[in-house]
Every structure is written in structure tokens, then in C-alpha cells.
GROMACS .gro file of C-alpha atoms in nm:
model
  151
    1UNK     CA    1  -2.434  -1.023   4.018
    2UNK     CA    2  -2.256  -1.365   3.904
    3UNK     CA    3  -2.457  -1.561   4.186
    4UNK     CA    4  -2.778  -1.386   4.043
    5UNK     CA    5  -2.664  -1.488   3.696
    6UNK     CA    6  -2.647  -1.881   3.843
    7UNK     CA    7  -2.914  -1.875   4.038
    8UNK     CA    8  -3.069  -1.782   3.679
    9UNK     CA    9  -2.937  -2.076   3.489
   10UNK     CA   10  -2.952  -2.363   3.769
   11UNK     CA   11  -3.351  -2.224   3.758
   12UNK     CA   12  -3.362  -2.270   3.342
   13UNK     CA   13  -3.222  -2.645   3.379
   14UNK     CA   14  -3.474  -2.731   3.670
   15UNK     CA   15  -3.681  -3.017   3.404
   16UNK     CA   16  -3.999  -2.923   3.408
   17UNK     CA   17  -4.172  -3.206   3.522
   18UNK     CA   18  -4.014  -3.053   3.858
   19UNK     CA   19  -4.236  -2.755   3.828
   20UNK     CA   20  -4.465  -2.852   3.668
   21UNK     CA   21  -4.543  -2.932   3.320
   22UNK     CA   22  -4.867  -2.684   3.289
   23UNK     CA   23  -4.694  -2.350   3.378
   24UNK     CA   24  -4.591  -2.177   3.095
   25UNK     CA   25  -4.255  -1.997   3.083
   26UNK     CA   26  -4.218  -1.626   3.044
   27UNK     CA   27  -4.073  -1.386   2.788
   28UNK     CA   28  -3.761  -1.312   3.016
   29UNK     CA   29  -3.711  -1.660   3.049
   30UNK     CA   30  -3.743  -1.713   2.650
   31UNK     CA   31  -3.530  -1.425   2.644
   32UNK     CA   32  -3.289  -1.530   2.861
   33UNK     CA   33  -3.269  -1.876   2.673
   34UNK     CA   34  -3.132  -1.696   2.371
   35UNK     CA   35  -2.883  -1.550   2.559
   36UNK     CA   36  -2.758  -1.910   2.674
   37UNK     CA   37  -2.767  -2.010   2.329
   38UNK     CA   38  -2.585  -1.769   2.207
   39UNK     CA   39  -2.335  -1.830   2.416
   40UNK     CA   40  -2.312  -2.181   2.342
   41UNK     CA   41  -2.367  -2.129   1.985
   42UNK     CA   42  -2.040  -1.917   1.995
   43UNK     CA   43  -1.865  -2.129   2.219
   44UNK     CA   44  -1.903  -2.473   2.032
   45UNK     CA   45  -2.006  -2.356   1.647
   46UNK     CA   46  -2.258  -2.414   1.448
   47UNK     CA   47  -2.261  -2.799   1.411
   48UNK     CA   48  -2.247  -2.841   1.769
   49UNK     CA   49  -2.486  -2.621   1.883
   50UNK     CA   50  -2.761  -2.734   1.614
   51UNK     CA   51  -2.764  -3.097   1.750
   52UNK     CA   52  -2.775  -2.965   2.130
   53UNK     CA   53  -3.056  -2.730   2.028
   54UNK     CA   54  -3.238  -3.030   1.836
   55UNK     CA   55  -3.281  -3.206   2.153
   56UNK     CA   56  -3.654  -3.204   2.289
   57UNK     CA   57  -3.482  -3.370   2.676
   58UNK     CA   58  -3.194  -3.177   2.670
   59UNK     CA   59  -3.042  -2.805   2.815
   60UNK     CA   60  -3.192  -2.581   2.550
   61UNK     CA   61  -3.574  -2.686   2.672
   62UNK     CA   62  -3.759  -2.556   2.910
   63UNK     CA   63  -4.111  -2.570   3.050
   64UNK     CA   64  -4.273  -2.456   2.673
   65UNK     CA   65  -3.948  -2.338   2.554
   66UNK     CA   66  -3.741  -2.433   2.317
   67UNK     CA   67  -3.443  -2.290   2.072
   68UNK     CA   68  -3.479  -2.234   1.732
   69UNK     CA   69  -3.254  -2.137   1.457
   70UNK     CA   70  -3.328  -1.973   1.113
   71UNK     CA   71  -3.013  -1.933   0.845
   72UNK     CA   72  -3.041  -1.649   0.644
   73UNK     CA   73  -3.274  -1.778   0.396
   74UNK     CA   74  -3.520  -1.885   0.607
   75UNK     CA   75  -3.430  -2.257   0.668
   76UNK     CA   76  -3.478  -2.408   0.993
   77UNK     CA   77  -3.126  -2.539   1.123
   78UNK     CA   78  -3.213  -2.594   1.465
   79UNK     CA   79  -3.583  -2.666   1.640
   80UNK     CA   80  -3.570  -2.776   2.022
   81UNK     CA   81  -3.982  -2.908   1.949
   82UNK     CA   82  -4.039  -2.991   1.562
   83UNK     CA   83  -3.740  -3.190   1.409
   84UNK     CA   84  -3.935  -3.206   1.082
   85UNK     CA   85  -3.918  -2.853   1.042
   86UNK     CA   86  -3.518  -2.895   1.011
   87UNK     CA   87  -3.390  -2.828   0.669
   88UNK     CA   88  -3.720  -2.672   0.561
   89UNK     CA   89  -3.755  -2.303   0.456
   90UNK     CA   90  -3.991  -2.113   0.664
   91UNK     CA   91  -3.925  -1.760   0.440
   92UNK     CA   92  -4.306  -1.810   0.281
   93UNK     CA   93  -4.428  -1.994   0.604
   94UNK     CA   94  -4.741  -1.745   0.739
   95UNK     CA   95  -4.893  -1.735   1.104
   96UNK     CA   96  -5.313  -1.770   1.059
   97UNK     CA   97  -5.302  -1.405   1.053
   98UNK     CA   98  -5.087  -1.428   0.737
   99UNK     CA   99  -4.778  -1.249   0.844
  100UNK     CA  100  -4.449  -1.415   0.729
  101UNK     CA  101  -4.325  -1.502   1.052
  102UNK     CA  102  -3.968  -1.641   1.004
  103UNK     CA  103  -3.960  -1.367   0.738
  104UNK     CA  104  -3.991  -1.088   0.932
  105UNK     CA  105  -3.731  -1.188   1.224
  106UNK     CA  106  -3.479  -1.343   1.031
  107UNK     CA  107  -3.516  -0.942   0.878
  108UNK     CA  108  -3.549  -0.748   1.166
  109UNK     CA  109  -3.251  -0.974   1.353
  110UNK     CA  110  -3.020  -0.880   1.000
  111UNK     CA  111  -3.143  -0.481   1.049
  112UNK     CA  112  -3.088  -0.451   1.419
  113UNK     CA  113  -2.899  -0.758   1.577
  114UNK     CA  114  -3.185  -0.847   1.817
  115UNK     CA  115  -3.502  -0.762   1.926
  116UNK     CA  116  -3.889  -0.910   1.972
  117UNK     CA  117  -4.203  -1.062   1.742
  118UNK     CA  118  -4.538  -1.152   1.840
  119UNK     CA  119  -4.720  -1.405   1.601
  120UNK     CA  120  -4.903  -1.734   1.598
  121UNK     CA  121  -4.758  -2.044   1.641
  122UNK     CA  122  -4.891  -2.457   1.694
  123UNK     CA  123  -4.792  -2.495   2.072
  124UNK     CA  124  -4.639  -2.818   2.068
  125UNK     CA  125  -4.732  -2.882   2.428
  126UNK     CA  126  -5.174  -2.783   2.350
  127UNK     CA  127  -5.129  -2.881   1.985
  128UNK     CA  128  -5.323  -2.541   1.969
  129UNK     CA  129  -5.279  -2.239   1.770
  130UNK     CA  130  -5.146  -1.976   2.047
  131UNK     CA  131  -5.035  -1.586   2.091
  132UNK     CA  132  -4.662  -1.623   2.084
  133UNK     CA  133  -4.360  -1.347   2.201
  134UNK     CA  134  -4.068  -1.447   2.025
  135UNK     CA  135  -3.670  -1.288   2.136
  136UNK     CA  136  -3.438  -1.320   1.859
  137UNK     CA  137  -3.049  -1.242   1.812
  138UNK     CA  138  -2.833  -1.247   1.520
  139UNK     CA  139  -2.500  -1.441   1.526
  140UNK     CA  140  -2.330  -1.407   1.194
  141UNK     CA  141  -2.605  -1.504   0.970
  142UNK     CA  142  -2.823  -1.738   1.198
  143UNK     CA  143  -3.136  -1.622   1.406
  144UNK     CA  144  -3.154  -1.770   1.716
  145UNK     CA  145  -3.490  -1.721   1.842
  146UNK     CA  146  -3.705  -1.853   2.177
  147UNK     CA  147  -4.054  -1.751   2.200
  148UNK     CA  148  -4.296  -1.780   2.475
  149UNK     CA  149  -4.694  -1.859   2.446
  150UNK     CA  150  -4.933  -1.530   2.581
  151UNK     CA  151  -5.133  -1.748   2.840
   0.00000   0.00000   0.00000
């Protein structure tokens, strides 16, 4: 199992200009993205973590995936695509369906500790509107959250 387990991660760092830049990543992968940072996130603090997670190049990126992190509130601390959305609240942000996206997992992550969201989201890579499967885990009061785009 540990050699599956790194297999797993040297695949996540692989840049994706390697793979190529058109496939999309999958909801394991987004899933298993959290589960890195988490890790890190616990490992290194809050601080730490944010400004790895802000990085667009760096470890927490992948393919079209990238790490954010809500506070309890609502407020973006960390966002691996958008760094203007750090600092903002997202608690009355809506998808174009209107649900309260950020809302709704930063509640459902403080009810049951982890879990799944679908939504709508601006794909940073299309600069479209997209179908989007968000994982999300709670770690004290943050919501770390990866989502990946429905092709």
C-alpha cells in the first residue's frame, strides 16, 4: 500500500504541461488533493499552507486543479487559481443556478467533517461557466476544498 500511496503523489506533481494541458483531472484526483492538503495544512499551519496553496506553479496545482480554502465565515484564505478572491467573503457568492456555493460547504464541512458539492464555477483554464464536483474537509474551522470540472 505505501508504494501505491507514492506512486499516487509522484502522479499529482507530474506538471501538466507533461500530460497535457487539455485533460481534465478527476474527482478522485480533486479528492485526493485535499487529502495532501490537509496534510500539509496540519503539518506546517495555517500561514504556511495558505501561501503554498496560493501558488498557481506550485505542488497544490494540478492539471485543472487547484486548493482552496474557506474560514468559517466564508472568506477565501487560500485560492491555488484566483488570488483576487483572497480575503473576500464568498458566504452570499451564488453559482448561475443561485445556490450559495461557499455557503453550503463551508456548512456541510462544519456538520459532517467532509464530504462532496456539485455547483457552477468560471473554469479558469475555458474562462467558461462549467459543472463542477467539489471534495471538501474540515480542519479546525477552515474548508479545504478541490473541485473538479464534469467534462
Amino acid at each position: 500500500m505505501p508504494r501505491l500511496a507514492a506512486a499516487v503523489t509522484a502522479f499529482l506533481l507530474i506538471p501538466a504541461a507533461v500530460l497535457g494541458a487539455e485533460e481534465r483531472a478527476t474527482t478522485k484526483e480533486a479528492e485526493l488533493m485535499v487529502h495532501r492538503a490537509v496534510d500539509f495544512l496540519n503539518k506546517n499551519g495555517k500561514e504556511t499552507a495558505a501561501s503554498v496553496f496560493n501558488d498557481p506553479k506550485g505542488i497544490f496545482t494540478y492539471r485543472d486543479l487547484y486548493i482552496a480554502v474557506l474560514d468559517g465565515k466564508g472568506t477565501t484564505v487560500a485560492h491555488g487559481a484566483k488570488k483576487e478572491l483572497i480575503g473576500k467573503s464568498m458566504w452570499n457568492a451564488k453559482d448561475v443556478d443561485g445556490r450559495y456555493f461557499a455557503r453550503e460547504m463551508v456548512q456541510r464541512s462544519a456538520a459532517s467533517g467532509k464530504g462532496w458539492y456539485e455547483y457552477k464555477f468560471n473554469n479558469p483554464a475555458t474562462g467558461k461557466v462549467e459543472a463542477k464536483v467539489a471534495y471538501f474537509e474540515r480542519v479546525g474551522d477552515l474548508t479545504v476544498l478541490c473541485g473538479a470540472y464534469r467534462p
